[in-house]
């Protein structure tokens, strides 16, 4: 079981590729997803800046993208991926569909977190003469900060799973290592190592997210 064809250099490179995919995808996904979540909250019926037209367009678009399994989304946007990064394989190519996958996911999670904010706080802010932007920045986001940390934790864990699937089409990372060596070459040791590493990543991120959320909520 401990016989394997992979080297320590290959394993370290796969870990770095996974961290790179998760890091960049989370960064760009959050830059898109957080504003999407805020827009969903403030433009919904009864929202801070109610806009039925924008909400009716944005809400179903988010639902449609989220309904696509990542592996199908990855293959479906290959032409777009080639247009952006000039290749359809490798770590850089995997980041493009990962961003499109996680951005609406983050948007929906952010929406749920912001909807948990006590409406009385919003009413008090408006009564004090705060503009919509001030209500969002000084009242809504700080009140939901603990929940938003857990939102990003959940999104990060989802990204780790998606990077593993990206390995099935040459996306690199631990998923690619598990498929190319563990599955196709019947290397049981590689499978075990990649599973253990993914579990460690997920548990570490979840624990860190829980600690930060508790501190944000002053528990």
Tab-separated table of C-alpha atoms in Angstrom:
chain	number	residue	atom	x	y	z
A	1	UNK	CA	0.000	0.000	0.000
A	2	UNK	CA	2.901	2.376	0.690
A	3	UNK	CA	4.449	1.841	-2.757
A	4	UNK	CA	3.902	4.913	-4.916
A	5	UNK	CA	5.214	6.460	-8.114
A	6	UNK	CA	4.759	10.081	-7.029
A	7	UNK	CA	7.625	12.101	-5.596
A	8	UNK	CA	7.626	14.624	-2.788
A	9	UNK	CA	8.176	17.378	-5.366
A	10	UNK	CA	5.013	16.361	-7.225
A	11	UNK	CA	3.046	16.357	-3.991
A	12	UNK	CA	4.319	19.791	-2.956
A	13	UNK	CA	3.558	21.176	-6.432
A	14	UNK	CA	0.026	19.744	-6.286
A	15	UNK	CA	-0.547	21.351	-2.873
A	16	UNK	CA	0.710	24.700	-4.162
A	17	UNK	CA	-1.542	24.456	-7.216
A	18	UNK	CA	-4.567	23.696	-5.038
A	19	UNK	CA	-3.803	26.620	-2.724
A	20	UNK	CA	-3.300	28.892	-5.720
A	21	UNK	CA	-6.626	27.874	-7.278
A	22	UNK	CA	-8.496	28.305	-4.006
A	23	UNK	CA	-6.815	31.603	-3.135
A	24	UNK	CA	-7.275	33.383	-6.458
A	25	UNK	CA	-10.755	31.960	-7.038
A	26	UNK	CA	-11.883	33.030	-3.581
A	27	UNK	CA	-10.440	36.528	-4.048
A	28	UNK	CA	-12.064	37.207	-7.414
A	29	UNK	CA	-15.205	35.309	-6.452
A	30	UNK	CA	-15.616	37.452	-3.348
A	31	UNK	CA	-15.048	40.658	-5.326
A	32	UNK	CA	-17.977	39.638	-7.522
A	33	UNK	CA	-20.109	37.712	-5.042
A	34	UNK	CA	-20.248	40.167	-2.130
A	35	UNK	CA	-21.639	43.048	-4.264
A	36	UNK	CA	-24.086	40.576	-5.833
A	37	UNK	CA	-25.321	39.562	-2.382
A	38	UNK	CA	-25.702	43.180	-1.308
A	39	UNK	CA	-27.629	44.006	-4.488
A	40	UNK	CA	-29.961	41.063	-3.920
A	41	UNK	CA	-30.770	42.360	-0.442
A	42	UNK	CA	-31.193	46.069	-1.126
A	43	UNK	CA	-33.133	45.723	-4.418
A	44	UNK	CA	-35.569	43.036	-3.288
A	45	UNK	CA	-39.206	44.016	-2.557
A	46	UNK	CA	-39.145	46.105	0.597
A	47	UNK	CA	-35.376	46.484	0.382
A	48	UNK	CA	-33.274	49.533	1.096
A	49	UNK	CA	-33.169	50.609	-2.565
A	50	UNK	CA	-36.048	48.617	-4.016
A	51	UNK	CA	-35.626	47.914	-7.719
A	52	UNK	CA	-37.959	45.213	-8.965
A	53	UNK	CA	-36.484	45.105	-12.475
A	54	UNK	CA	-32.895	44.580	-11.352
A	55	UNK	CA	-33.917	42.034	-8.736
A	56	UNK	CA	-36.030	40.040	-11.203
A	57	UNK	CA	-33.074	39.846	-13.574
A	58	UNK	CA	-30.323	39.166	-11.034
A	59	UNK	CA	-32.152	36.583	-8.909
A	60	UNK	CA	-32.924	34.038	-11.671
A	61	UNK	CA	-29.472	34.489	-13.250
A	62	UNK	CA	-27.882	33.539	-9.922
A	63	UNK	CA	-30.211	30.554	-9.612
A	64	UNK	CA	-29.395	29.353	-13.140
A	65	UNK	CA	-25.620	29.513	-12.640
A	66	UNK	CA	-25.858	27.838	-9.233
A	67	UNK	CA	-27.967	25.018	-10.663
A	68	UNK	CA	-25.110	23.895	-12.942
A	69	UNK	CA	-22.790	21.233	-11.497
A	70	UNK	CA	-19.230	22.521	-11.519
A	71	UNK	CA	-17.890	19.847	-13.852
A	72	UNK	CA	-20.526	20.788	-16.463
A	73	UNK	CA	-19.861	24.515	-16.022
A	74	UNK	CA	-16.133	23.874	-16.424
A	75	UNK	CA	-16.633	22.148	-19.768
A	76	UNK	CA	-19.384	24.486	-20.998
A	77	UNK	CA	-17.267	27.643	-20.737
A	78	UNK	CA	-14.067	26.236	-22.265
A	79	UNK	CA	-14.204	28.767	-25.164
A	80	UNK	CA	-14.543	31.615	-22.660
A	81	UNK	CA	-11.680	30.196	-20.599
A	82	UNK	CA	-9.446	30.068	-23.684
A	83	UNK	CA	-10.388	33.664	-24.458
A	84	UNK	CA	-9.372	34.829	-20.980
A	85	UNK	CA	-6.205	32.822	-20.280
A	86	UNK	CA	-5.420	31.446	-23.776
A	87	UNK	CA	-5.513	27.831	-22.615
A	88	UNK	CA	-8.088	25.317	-21.434
A	89	UNK	CA	-5.865	23.153	-19.219
A	90	UNK	CA	-3.761	23.814	-16.168
A	91	UNK	CA	-4.194	25.765	-12.956
A	92	UNK	CA	-4.741	29.172	-14.576
A	93	UNK	CA	-7.481	27.773	-16.803
A	94	UNK	CA	-9.215	26.178	-13.819
A	95	UNK	CA	-9.427	29.507	-11.975
A	96	UNK	CA	-11.830	30.998	-14.554
A	97	UNK	CA	-14.680	28.467	-14.074
A	98	UNK	CA	-13.946	28.351	-10.344
A	99	UNK	CA	-14.612	32.100	-10.100
A	100	UNK	CA	-17.840	31.798	-12.094
A	101	UNK	CA	-18.851	28.877	-9.899
A	102	UNK	CA	-18.162	30.465	-6.531
A	103	UNK	CA	-19.251	34.085	-7.198
A	104	UNK	CA	-23.023	33.400	-7.326
A	105	UNK	CA	-22.595	30.925	-4.464
A	106	UNK	CA	-20.992	33.628	-2.328
A	107	UNK	CA	-23.657	36.086	-3.467
A	108	UNK	CA	-26.460	33.872	-2.233
A	109	UNK	CA	-24.690	33.159	1.063
A	110	UNK	CA	-24.033	36.874	1.591
A	111	UNK	CA	-27.694	37.576	0.880
A	112	UNK	CA	-28.744	35.094	3.564
A	113	UNK	CA	-26.292	36.602	6.061
A	114	UNK	CA	-27.480	40.162	5.459
A	115	UNK	CA	-31.126	39.174	5.711
A	116	UNK	CA	-30.410	38.019	9.274
A	117	UNK	CA	-29.660	41.617	10.320
A	118	UNK	CA	-32.360	43.032	12.581
A	119	UNK	CA	-34.623	45.286	10.451
A	120	UNK	CA	-34.897	47.618	13.435
A	121	UNK	CA	-31.246	48.530	13.035
A	122	UNK	CA	-31.850	49.538	9.443
A	123	UNK	CA	-34.874	51.618	10.398
A	124	UNK	CA	-32.882	53.373	13.132
A	125	UNK	CA	-30.083	54.129	10.680
A	126	UNK	CA	-32.495	55.625	8.160
A	127	UNK	CA	-34.198	57.622	10.914
A	128	UNK	CA	-30.820	59.169	11.749
A	129	UNK	CA	-30.539	60.351	8.147
A	130	UNK	CA	-28.003	57.791	6.914
A	131	UNK	CA	-27.757	57.378	3.151
A	132	UNK	CA	-28.229	53.897	1.642
A	133	UNK	CA	-24.453	53.537	1.224
A	134	UNK	CA	-23.878	54.530	4.861
A	135	UNK	CA	-26.540	52.074	6.028
A	136	UNK	CA	-24.813	49.287	4.125
A	137	UNK	CA	-21.250	50.161	5.177
A	138	UNK	CA	-21.735	51.260	8.792
A	139	UNK	CA	-24.719	49.209	9.896
A	140	UNK	CA	-25.581	46.242	7.670
A	141	UNK	CA	-22.105	44.804	7.021
A	142	UNK	CA	-20.757	45.241	10.586
A	143	UNK	CA	-23.856	43.604	12.074
A	144	UNK	CA	-23.518	40.637	9.725
A	145	UNK	CA	-19.716	40.401	9.978
A	146	UNK	CA	-19.633	37.196	12.041
A	147	UNK	CA	-22.062	35.506	9.710
A	148	UNK	CA	-20.117	36.744	6.680
A	149	UNK	CA	-16.963	35.096	8.025
A	150	UNK	CA	-18.804	31.771	8.158
A	151	UNK	CA	-20.101	32.485	4.653
A	152	UNK	CA	-16.567	32.822	3.313
A	153	UNK	CA	-15.544	29.721	5.245
A	154	UNK	CA	-18.299	27.715	3.565
A	155	UNK	CA	-17.360	29.121	0.159
A	156	UNK	CA	-13.702	28.217	0.688
A	157	UNK	CA	-14.564	24.640	1.573
A	158	UNK	CA	-16.788	24.412	-1.495
A	159	UNK	CA	-13.894	25.678	-3.607
A	160	UNK	CA	-11.587	22.971	-2.280
A	161	UNK	CA	-14.052	20.348	-3.477
A	162	UNK	CA	-14.377	22.075	-6.843
A	163	UNK	CA	-10.593	22.193	-7.333
A	164	UNK	CA	-10.522	18.435	-6.849
A	165	UNK	CA	-13.084	18.076	-9.658
A	166	UNK	CA	-11.035	20.420	-11.842
A	167	UNK	CA	-8.320	17.781	-11.727
A	168	UNK	CA	-10.442	15.479	-13.889
A	169	UNK	CA	-9.827	17.774	-16.885
A	170	UNK	CA	-6.187	18.580	-16.202
A	171	UNK	CA	-6.752	21.461	-13.830
A	172	UNK	CA	-3.785	20.523	-11.669
A	173	UNK	CA	-3.672	20.328	-7.886
A	174	UNK	CA	-4.434	17.436	-5.583
A	175	UNK	CA	-7.444	16.377	-7.653
A	176	UNK	CA	-5.300	15.948	-10.740
A	177	UNK	CA	-2.766	13.976	-8.715
A	178	UNK	CA	-5.477	11.690	-7.360
A	179	UNK	CA	-6.965	11.056	-10.807
A	180	UNK	CA	-3.749	10.763	-12.846
A	181	UNK	CA	-1.830	8.614	-10.380
A	182	UNK	CA	-4.217	7.353	-7.741
A	183	UNK	CA	-7.053	6.248	-10.016
A	184	UNK	CA	-5.559	5.707	-13.464
A	185	UNK	CA	-2.381	4.027	-12.179
A	186	UNK	CA	-4.022	2.262	-9.236
A	187	UNK	CA	-1.771	4.051	-6.755
A	188	UNK	CA	-3.631	3.530	-3.484
A	189	UNK	CA	-1.090	5.480	-1.460
A	190	UNK	CA	-1.643	8.603	-3.564
A	191	UNK	CA	-5.391	8.362	-3.041
A	192	UNK	CA	-4.963	8.053	0.722
A	193	UNK	CA	-2.524	10.974	0.913
A	194	UNK	CA	-4.711	13.305	-1.159
A	195	UNK	CA	-7.800	12.427	0.866
A	196	UNK	CA	-5.957	13.065	4.142
A	197	UNK	CA	-4.625	16.407	2.902
A	198	UNK	CA	-8.051	17.543	1.700
A	199	UNK	CA	-9.601	16.590	5.039
A	200	UNK	CA	-6.877	18.520	6.883
A	201	UNK	CA	-7.462	21.588	4.696
A	202	UNK	CA	-11.223	21.498	5.233
A	203	UNK	CA	-11.007	20.922	8.987
A	204	UNK	CA	-8.390	23.647	9.393
A	205	UNK	CA	-10.378	26.208	7.425
A	206	UNK	CA	-13.615	25.367	9.220
A	207	UNK	CA	-11.958	25.623	12.641
A	208	UNK	CA	-10.327	28.943	11.741
A	209	UNK	CA	-13.629	30.293	10.433
A	210	UNK	CA	-15.448	29.268	13.616
A	211	UNK	CA	-12.831	30.984	15.809
A	212	UNK	CA	-12.889	34.202	13.797
A	213	UNK	CA	-16.695	34.255	13.724
A	214	UNK	CA	-16.856	33.856	17.504
A	215	UNK	CA	-14.411	36.729	17.969
A	216	UNK	CA	-16.401	38.898	15.553
A	217	UNK	CA	-19.548	38.196	17.537
A	218	UNK	CA	-17.665	38.783	20.828
A	219	UNK	CA	-18.757	35.401	22.197
